[in-house]
Amino acid sequence: MALRTILTDDDPALRKRSREVTNFDRRLHTLLDDLAETLEDANGAGLAAPQVGVLRRVFVVNIDGLIELVNPRIACSDGEQEGSEGCLSIPGKLGFVTRPDHVTLEAQDRHGKTFTVEGEGLLARAFCHELDHLNGILYTDIMDRFLTVEEIAELEKEE
Ligand code: ZN
């Protein structure tokens, strides 16, 4: 396993559409292991392959435990939540983003087996955020606005 460099801001890789995974081989497993390690090191909630320069439809989320998703798609989504959201590729900033409150994803695991996973609240938000990365979309494209420095300081006080 190895830490990978997280691309930031205007890196063109963040704006590309990632391709489907077709080989569930050791290379994919290494990518998934590296994503998990890099995510943990960065103390984040989710990390998508294009954020480390690999244009494949793969992401990991770690909120209540690590979930690896390969070729994910939204099977259903409902509800609405408003809240603040950050991104490891946009350091030091947070934005207000409206997302579905409940999302069910269909995806494959590292061996190619299909499964479904449900997320509510923060997990649903993370699923949508990471899925957007696979299509070259950043939260800044769909946010209402950035939080002010004062608002960020207020949030940090609550934690
Ligand atoms: Zn992100």
mmCIF file of C-alpha atoms and ligand atoms in Angstrom:
data_model
loop_
_atom_site.group_PDB
_atom_site.id
_atom_site.type_symbol
_atom_site.label_atom_id
_atom_site.label_comp_id
_atom_site.label_asym_id
_atom_site.label_seq_id
_atom_site.Cartn_x
_atom_site.Cartn_y
_atom_site.Cartn_z
ATOM 1 C CA MET A 1 0.000 0.000 0.000
ATOM 2 C CA ALA A 2 1.088 3.525 -0.640
ATOM 3 C CA LEU A 3 -0.089 7.054 -0.146
ATOM 4 C CA ARG A 4 -1.076 8.765 -3.383
ATOM 5 C CA THR A 5 -1.011 12.477 -4.109
ATOM 6 C CA ILE A 6 -4.440 14.114 -4.010
ATOM 7 C CA LEU A 7 -4.956 16.427 -6.988
ATOM 8 C CA THR A 8 -6.434 19.818 -6.198
ATOM 9 C CA ASP A 9 -8.351 22.737 -7.628
ATOM 10 C CA ASP A 10 -7.792 23.218 -11.329
ATOM 11 C CA ASP A 11 -6.115 19.911 -12.139
ATOM 12 C CA PRO A 12 -7.669 18.783 -15.469
ATOM 13 C CA ALA A 13 -8.047 15.163 -14.268
ATOM 14 C CA LEU A 14 -10.737 16.359 -11.849
ATOM 15 C CA ARG A 15 -12.853 17.477 -14.804
ATOM 16 C CA LYS A 16 -12.802 14.276 -16.836
ATOM 17 C CA ARG A 17 -15.376 11.495 -16.960
ATOM 18 C CA SER A 18 -13.934 8.276 -15.539
ATOM 19 C CA ARG A 19 -14.239 4.949 -17.345
ATOM 20 C CA GLU A 20 -15.907 1.747 -16.190
ATOM 21 C CA VAL A 21 -13.721 -0.866 -14.497
ATOM 22 C CA THR A 22 -13.607 -4.092 -16.502
ATOM 23 C CA ASN A 23 -10.670 -5.917 -14.884
ATOM 24 C CA PHE A 24 -11.047 -6.856 -11.237
ATOM 25 C CA ASP A 25 -7.373 -7.605 -10.913
ATOM 26 C CA ARG A 26 -4.496 -6.868 -8.571
ATOM 27 C CA ARG A 27 -4.083 -3.424 -10.038
ATOM 28 C CA LEU A 28 -7.644 -2.545 -8.957
ATOM 29 C CA HIS A 29 -7.030 -3.995 -5.499
ATOM 30 C CA THR A 30 -3.872 -1.900 -5.115
ATOM 31 C CA LEU A 31 -5.814 1.197 -6.187
ATOM 32 C CA LEU A 32 -8.559 0.490 -3.619
ATOM 33 C CA ASP A 33 -5.998 -0.145 -0.863
ATOM 34 C CA ASP A 34 -4.152 3.058 -1.733
ATOM 35 C CA LEU A 35 -7.368 5.092 -1.818
ATOM 36 C CA ALA A 36 -8.304 3.841 1.666
ATOM 37 C CA GLU A 37 -4.855 4.588 3.052
ATOM 38 C CA THR A 38 -4.703 8.029 1.436
ATOM 39 C CA LEU A 39 -8.208 8.831 2.706
ATOM 40 C CA GLU A 40 -7.308 7.850 6.247
ATOM 41 C CA ASP A 41 -4.082 9.842 6.120
ATOM 42 C CA ALA A 42 -6.005 12.915 4.920
ATOM 43 C CA ASN A 43 -8.685 12.389 7.583
ATOM 44 C CA GLY A 44 -11.455 12.624 4.992
ATOM 45 C CA ALA A 45 -14.879 11.031 4.468
ATOM 46 C CA GLY A 46 -14.469 9.920 0.867
ATOM 47 C CA LEU A 47 -11.984 9.743 -1.990
ATOM 48 C CA ALA A 48 -12.537 8.978 -5.667
ATOM 49 C CA ALA A 49 -9.963 7.522 -8.073
ATOM 50 C CA PRO A 50 -9.829 10.611 -10.338
ATOM 51 C CA GLN A 51 -8.714 12.627 -7.290
ATOM 52 C CA VAL A 52 -5.464 10.663 -7.409
ATOM 53 C CA GLY A 53 -5.267 10.887 -11.205
ATOM 54 C CA VAL A 54 -6.772 7.481 -12.049
ATOM 55 C CA LEU A 55 -9.766 7.933 -14.370
ATOM 56 C CA ARG A 56 -11.701 4.838 -13.287
ATOM 57 C CA ARG A 57 -15.187 4.572 -11.771
ATOM 58 C CA VAL A 58 -13.990 3.727 -8.266
ATOM 59 C CA PHE A 59 -14.364 5.431 -4.890
ATOM 60 C CA VAL A 60 -14.082 4.707 -1.185
ATOM 61 C CA VAL A 61 -16.124 6.219 1.625
ATOM 62 C CA ASN A 62 -15.273 5.952 5.304
ATOM 63 C CA ILE A 63 -17.987 7.259 7.605
ATOM 64 C CA ASP A 64 -19.218 4.329 9.703
ATOM 65 C CA GLY A 65 -16.585 1.986 8.315
ATOM 66 C CA LEU A 66 -14.898 1.653 4.963
ATOM 67 C CA ILE A 67 -17.007 0.993 1.840
ATOM 68 C CA GLU A 68 -15.369 0.280 -1.528
ATOM 69 C CA LEU A 69 -17.472 0.953 -4.619
ATOM 70 C CA VAL A 70 -16.629 -0.014 -8.183
ATOM 71 C CA ASN A 71 -18.812 1.085 -11.126
ATOM 72 C CA PRO A 72 -21.440 2.595 -8.781
ATOM 73 C CA ARG A 73 -24.731 4.025 -9.997
ATOM 74 C CA ILE A 74 -27.703 5.507 -8.179
ATOM 75 C CA ALA A 75 -30.530 2.970 -8.017
ATOM 76 C CA CYS A 76 -32.827 5.362 -6.199
ATOM 77 C CA SER A 77 -32.712 8.580 -4.246
ATOM 78 C CA ASP A 78 -35.257 10.635 -2.328
ATOM 79 C CA GLY A 79 -35.619 13.399 0.204
ATOM 80 C CA GLU A 80 -33.538 16.524 0.443
ATOM 81 C CA GLN A 81 -30.901 17.778 2.859
ATOM 82 C CA GLU A 82 -29.090 21.077 3.067
ATOM 83 C CA GLY A 83 -25.683 21.202 4.670
ATOM 84 C CA SER A 84 -22.024 22.056 4.433
ATOM 85 C CA GLU A 85 -19.663 19.990 2.369
ATOM 86 C CA GLY A 86 -15.923 19.922 1.787
ATOM 87 C CA CYS A 87 -13.590 18.151 -0.601
ATOM 88 C CA LEU A 88 -9.988 16.966 -0.216
ATOM 89 C CA SER A 89 -9.366 18.422 -3.690
ATOM 90 C CA ILE A 90 -10.572 21.875 -2.571
ATOM 91 C CA PRO A 91 -8.585 22.359 0.640
ATOM 92 C CA GLY A 92 -9.566 24.912 3.273
ATOM 93 C CA LYS A 93 -13.069 25.576 1.941
ATOM 94 C CA LEU A 94 -16.620 24.438 2.641
ATOM 95 C CA GLY A 95 -19.803 25.066 0.672
ATOM 96 C CA PHE A 96 -23.541 24.775 1.248
ATOM 97 C CA VAL A 97 -24.850 21.992 -0.976
ATOM 98 C CA THR A 98 -28.348 20.514 -1.266
ATOM 99 C CA ARG A 99 -28.327 16.730 -1.721
ATOM 100 C CA PRO A 100 -30.824 13.863 -1.536
ATOM 101 C CA ASP A 101 -31.292 12.634 2.033
ATOM 102 C CA HIS A 102 -31.523 8.975 1.112
ATOM 103 C CA VAL A 103 -29.609 7.203 -1.643
ATOM 104 C CA THR A 104 -29.372 3.579 -2.712
ATOM 105 C CA LEU A 105 -26.372 2.655 -4.852
ATOM 106 C CA GLU A 106 -25.796 -0.401 -6.937
ATOM 107 C CA ALA A 107 -22.103 -1.178 -7.340
ATOM 108 C CA GLN A 108 -19.539 -3.941 -7.648
ATOM 109 C CA ASP A 109 -17.031 -4.988 -5.029
ATOM 110 C CA ARG A 110 -13.311 -5.527 -5.696
ATOM 111 C CA HIS A 111 -14.030 -8.995 -7.055
ATOM 112 C CA GLY A 112 -16.778 -7.851 -9.446
ATOM 113 C CA LYS A 113 -19.699 -9.037 -7.331
ATOM 114 C CA THR A 114 -22.747 -6.748 -7.539
ATOM 115 C CA PHE A 115 -24.256 -5.380 -4.320
ATOM 116 C CA THR A 116 -26.507 -2.575 -3.171
ATOM 117 C CA VAL A 117 -25.824 -0.180 -0.326
ATOM 118 C CA GLU A 118 -28.087 2.413 1.268
ATOM 119 C CA GLY A 119 -26.994 5.704 2.742
ATOM 120 C CA GLU A 120 -28.830 8.325 4.754
ATOM 121 C CA GLY A 121 -27.765 11.798 5.848
ATOM 122 C CA LEU A 122 -23.997 12.192 5.764
ATOM 123 C CA LEU A 123 -23.483 8.862 3.986
ATOM 124 C CA ALA A 124 -25.987 9.788 1.245
ATOM 125 C CA ARG A 125 -24.175 13.122 0.861
ATOM 126 C CA ALA A 126 -20.806 11.375 0.556
ATOM 127 C CA PHE A 127 -22.147 8.905 -2.035
ATOM 128 C CA CYS A 128 -23.462 11.753 -4.233
ATOM 129 C CA HIS A 129 -20.294 13.827 -3.807
ATOM 130 C CA GLU A 130 -17.993 10.932 -4.786
ATOM 131 C CA LEU A 131 -20.243 9.831 -7.649
ATOM 132 C CA ASP A 132 -20.045 13.365 -9.047
ATOM 133 C CA HIS A 133 -16.225 13.086 -9.059
ATOM 134 C CA LEU A 134 -16.534 10.144 -11.478
ATOM 135 C CA ASN A 135 -18.324 12.484 -13.893
ATOM 136 C CA GLY A 136 -15.906 15.393 -13.498
ATOM 137 C CA ILE A 137 -18.287 17.389 -11.292
ATOM 138 C CA LEU A 138 -17.126 19.230 -8.156
ATOM 139 C CA TYR A 139 -19.420 20.439 -5.366
ATOM 140 C CA THR A 140 -18.526 24.022 -6.248
ATOM 141 C CA ASP A 141 -20.483 23.493 -9.510
ATOM 142 C CA ILE A 142 -23.750 22.883 -7.659
ATOM 143 C CA MET A 143 -23.331 24.645 -4.301
ATOM 144 C CA ASP A 144 -25.407 27.596 -3.126
ATOM 145 C CA ARG A 145 -22.291 29.422 -1.885
ATOM 146 C CA PHE A 146 -19.034 29.000 0.057
ATOM 147 C CA LEU A 147 -19.170 29.238 3.838
ATOM 148 C CA THR A 148 -17.508 32.330 5.249
ATOM 149 C CA VAL A 149 -14.391 32.072 7.419
ATOM 150 C CA GLU A 150 -16.605 32.915 10.430
ATOM 151 C CA GLU A 151 -19.073 30.129 9.586
ATOM 152 C CA ILE A 152 -16.242 27.599 9.256
ATOM 153 C CA ALA A 153 -14.813 28.691 12.633
ATOM 154 C CA GLU A 154 -18.303 28.257 14.168
ATOM 155 C CA LEU A 155 -18.575 24.715 12.770
ATOM 156 C CA GLU A 156 -15.124 23.796 14.127
ATOM 157 C CA LYS A 157 -16.162 25.005 17.573
ATOM 158 C CA GLU A 158 -19.131 22.618 17.523
ATOM 159 C CA GLU A 159 -16.958 19.588 16.749
HETATM 160 ZN ZN ZN B 1 -14.414 15.581 -3.262
#
